[in-house]
Tab-separated table of C-alpha atoms in Angstrom:
chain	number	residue	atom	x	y	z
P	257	UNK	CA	5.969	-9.582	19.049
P	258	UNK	CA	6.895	-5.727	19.737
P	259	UNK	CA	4.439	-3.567	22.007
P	260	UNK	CA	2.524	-0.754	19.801
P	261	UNK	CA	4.723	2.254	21.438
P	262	UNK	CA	7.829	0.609	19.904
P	263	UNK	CA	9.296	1.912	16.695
P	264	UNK	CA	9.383	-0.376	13.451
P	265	UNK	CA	12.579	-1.867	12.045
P	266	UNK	CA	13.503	-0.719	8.178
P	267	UNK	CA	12.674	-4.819	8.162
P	268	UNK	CA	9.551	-4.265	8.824
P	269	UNK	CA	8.354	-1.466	5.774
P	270	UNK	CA	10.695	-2.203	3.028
P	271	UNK	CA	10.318	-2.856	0.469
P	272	UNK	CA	7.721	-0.362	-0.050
P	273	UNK	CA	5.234	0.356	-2.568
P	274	UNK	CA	4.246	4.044	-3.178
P	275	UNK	CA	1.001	4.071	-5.405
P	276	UNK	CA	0.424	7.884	-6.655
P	277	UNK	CA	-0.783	9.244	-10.173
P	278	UNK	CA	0.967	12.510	-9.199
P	279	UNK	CA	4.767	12.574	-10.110
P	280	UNK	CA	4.663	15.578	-7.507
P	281	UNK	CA	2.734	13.993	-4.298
P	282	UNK	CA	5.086	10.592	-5.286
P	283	UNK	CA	8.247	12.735	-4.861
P	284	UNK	CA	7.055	14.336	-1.607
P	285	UNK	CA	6.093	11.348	-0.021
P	286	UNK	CA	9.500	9.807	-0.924
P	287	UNK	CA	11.165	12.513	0.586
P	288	UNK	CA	9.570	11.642	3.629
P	289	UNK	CA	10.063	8.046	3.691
P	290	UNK	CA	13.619	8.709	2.767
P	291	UNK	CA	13.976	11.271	5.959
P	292	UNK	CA	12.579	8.203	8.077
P	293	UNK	CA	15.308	6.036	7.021
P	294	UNK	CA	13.242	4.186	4.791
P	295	UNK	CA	14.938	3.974	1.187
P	296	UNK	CA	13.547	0.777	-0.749
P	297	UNK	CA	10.456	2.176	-2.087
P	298	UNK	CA	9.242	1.632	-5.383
P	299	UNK	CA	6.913	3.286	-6.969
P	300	UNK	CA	4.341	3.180	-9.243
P	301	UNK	CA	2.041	6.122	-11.304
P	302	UNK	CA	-1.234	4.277	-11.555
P	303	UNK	CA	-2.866	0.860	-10.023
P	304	UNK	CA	-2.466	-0.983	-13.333
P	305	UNK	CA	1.692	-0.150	-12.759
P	306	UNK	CA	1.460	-1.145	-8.962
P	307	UNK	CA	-0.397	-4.715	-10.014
P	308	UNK	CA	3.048	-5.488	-12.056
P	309	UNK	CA	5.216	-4.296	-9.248
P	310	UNK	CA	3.042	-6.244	-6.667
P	311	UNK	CA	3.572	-9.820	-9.746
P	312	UNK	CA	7.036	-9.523	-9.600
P	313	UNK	CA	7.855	-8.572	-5.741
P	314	UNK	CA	6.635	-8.658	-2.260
P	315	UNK	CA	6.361	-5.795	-0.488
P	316	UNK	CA	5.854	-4.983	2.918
P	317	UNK	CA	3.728	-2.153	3.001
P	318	UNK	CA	1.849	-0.186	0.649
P	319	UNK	CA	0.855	3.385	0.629
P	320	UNK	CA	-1.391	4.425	-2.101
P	321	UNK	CA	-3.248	7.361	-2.974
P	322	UNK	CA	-7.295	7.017	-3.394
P	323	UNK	CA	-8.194	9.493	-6.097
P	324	UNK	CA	-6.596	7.833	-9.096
P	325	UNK	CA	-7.873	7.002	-13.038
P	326	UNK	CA	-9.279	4.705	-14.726
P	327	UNK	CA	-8.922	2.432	-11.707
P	328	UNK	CA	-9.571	4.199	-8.008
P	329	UNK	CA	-7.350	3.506	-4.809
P	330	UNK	CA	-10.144	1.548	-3.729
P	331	UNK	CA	-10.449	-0.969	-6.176
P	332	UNK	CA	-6.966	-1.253	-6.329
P	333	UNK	CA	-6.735	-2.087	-2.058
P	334	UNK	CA	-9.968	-4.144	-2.689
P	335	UNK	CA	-8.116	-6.522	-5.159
P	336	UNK	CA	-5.272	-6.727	-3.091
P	337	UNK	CA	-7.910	-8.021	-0.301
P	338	UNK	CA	-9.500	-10.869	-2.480
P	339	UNK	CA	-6.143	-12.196	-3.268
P	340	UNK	CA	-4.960	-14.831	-1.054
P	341	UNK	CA	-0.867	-13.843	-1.732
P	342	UNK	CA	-1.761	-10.245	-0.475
P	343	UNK	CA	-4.340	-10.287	1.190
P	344	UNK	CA	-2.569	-9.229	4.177
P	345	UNK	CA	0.075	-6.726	3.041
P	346	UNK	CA	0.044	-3.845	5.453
P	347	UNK	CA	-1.782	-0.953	3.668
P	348	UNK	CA	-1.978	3.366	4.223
P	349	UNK	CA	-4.273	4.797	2.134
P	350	UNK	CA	-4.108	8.585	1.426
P	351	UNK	CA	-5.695	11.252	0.101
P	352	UNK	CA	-6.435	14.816	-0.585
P	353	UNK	CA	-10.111	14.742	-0.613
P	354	UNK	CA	-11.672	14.790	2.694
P	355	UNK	CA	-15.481	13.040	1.621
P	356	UNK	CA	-15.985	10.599	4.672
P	357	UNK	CA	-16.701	8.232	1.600
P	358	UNK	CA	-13.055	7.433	1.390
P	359	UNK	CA	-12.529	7.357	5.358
P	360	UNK	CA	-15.393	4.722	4.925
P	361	UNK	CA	-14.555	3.135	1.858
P	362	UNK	CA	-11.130	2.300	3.374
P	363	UNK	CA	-12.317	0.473	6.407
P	364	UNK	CA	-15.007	-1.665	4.380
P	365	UNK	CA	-11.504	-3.080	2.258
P	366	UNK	CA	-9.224	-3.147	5.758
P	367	UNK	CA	-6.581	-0.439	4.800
P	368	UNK	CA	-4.664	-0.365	8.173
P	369	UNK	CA	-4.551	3.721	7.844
P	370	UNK	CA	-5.359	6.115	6.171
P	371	UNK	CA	-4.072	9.866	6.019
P	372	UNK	CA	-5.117	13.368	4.663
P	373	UNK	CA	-3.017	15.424	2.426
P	374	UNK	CA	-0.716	17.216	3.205
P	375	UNK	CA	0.375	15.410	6.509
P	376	UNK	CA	3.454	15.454	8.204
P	377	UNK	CA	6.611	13.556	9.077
P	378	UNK	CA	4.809	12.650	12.460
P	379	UNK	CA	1.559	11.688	10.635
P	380	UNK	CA	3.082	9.472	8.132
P	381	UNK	CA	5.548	7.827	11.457
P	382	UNK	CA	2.598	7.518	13.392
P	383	UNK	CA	0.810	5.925	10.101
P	384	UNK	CA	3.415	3.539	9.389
P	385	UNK	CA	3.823	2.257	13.000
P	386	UNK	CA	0.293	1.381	13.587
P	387	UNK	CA	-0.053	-0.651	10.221
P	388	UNK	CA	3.066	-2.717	10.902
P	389	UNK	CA	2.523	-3.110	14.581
P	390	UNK	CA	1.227	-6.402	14.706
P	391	UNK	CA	2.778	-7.340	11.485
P	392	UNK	CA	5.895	-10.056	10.903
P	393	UNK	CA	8.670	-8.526	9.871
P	394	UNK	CA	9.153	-8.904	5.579
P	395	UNK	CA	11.147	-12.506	4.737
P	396	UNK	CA	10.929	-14.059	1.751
P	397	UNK	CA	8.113	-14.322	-0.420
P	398	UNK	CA	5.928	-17.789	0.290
P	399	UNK	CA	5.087	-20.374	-2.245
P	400	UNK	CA	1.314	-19.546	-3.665
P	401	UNK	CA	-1.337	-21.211	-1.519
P	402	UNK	CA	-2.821	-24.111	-3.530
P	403	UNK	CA	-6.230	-23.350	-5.137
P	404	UNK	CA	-7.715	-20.540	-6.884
P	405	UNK	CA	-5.665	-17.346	-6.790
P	406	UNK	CA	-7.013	-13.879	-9.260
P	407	UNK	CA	-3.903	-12.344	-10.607
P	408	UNK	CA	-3.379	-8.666	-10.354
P	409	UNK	CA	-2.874	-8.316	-13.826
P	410	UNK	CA	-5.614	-9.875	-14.301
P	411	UNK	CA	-7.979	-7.962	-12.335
P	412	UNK	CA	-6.386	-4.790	-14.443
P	413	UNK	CA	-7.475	-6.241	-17.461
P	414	UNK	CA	-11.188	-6.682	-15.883
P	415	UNK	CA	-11.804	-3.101	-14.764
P	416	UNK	CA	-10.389	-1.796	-17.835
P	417	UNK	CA	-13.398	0.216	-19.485
């Protein structure tokens, strides 16, 4: 296992998922990730659109905004929590809004960071190697652990209002 001071592999955060309802603060943060080296991100405008992405792939870390509609950041990092195939993808949560709600909110669901917009190139490095520092490095996607498992899609469909 690497020490926390040393830098991540590409390995280690791609794929990524970048959850963001704005088209603007999507392309920005790509821009970043793409100045890190990191290139495999997909991305998604809404957490309905990120539940599909998360169906068909594995990722290995997920940054997503908080502030989004009809279903929050929140909800969408607390469903990835109560399902047992994602439970423990890396997350970075982000926003804009600077309420200690969110600051809160995130911990309660175990996002692994979380930033304030705008941050920086050193912010989001600094983000990304403390939520993969203790984490394996991205292989293949397992089989589904036997029992009950709550699809994403489904949980779209159940906070739909």
């Amino acid at each position: 296992m690497r020490g926390a001071g040393e830098p991540w592999t590409r390995e280690q955060v791609e794929p990524l998922l970048l959850v963001d309802d704005s088209t603007t603060s999507r392309s920005i943060v790509r821009s970043l990730l793409t100045s890190l080296g990191i290139y495999d991100v997909v991305e998604a405008g809404d957490a309905r659109s990120a539940f599909d992405r998360i169906d068909d792939k594995r990722f290995a870390l997920v940054i997503c905004d908080i502030e989004m509609h009809p279903i929050s950041g929140i909800e969408f990092l607390s469903a990835l929590r109560s399902n047992g195939s994602t439970s423990e993808i890396p997350v970075i949560m982000m926003t804009a809004n600077r309420a200690q709600k969110n600051v809160q909110a995130s911990k309660q669901f175990r996002a692994n960071q979380f930033l304030l917009k705008p941050f920086s190139v050193a912010a989001l490095t600094q983000a990304i190697k403390n939520a993969v520092k203790n984490v394996t490095p991205y292989r293949k996607p397992e089989a589904p652990k036997k029992g009950k498992q709550v699809s994403l899609r489904r949980v779209a469909r159940w906070t739909e209002k």
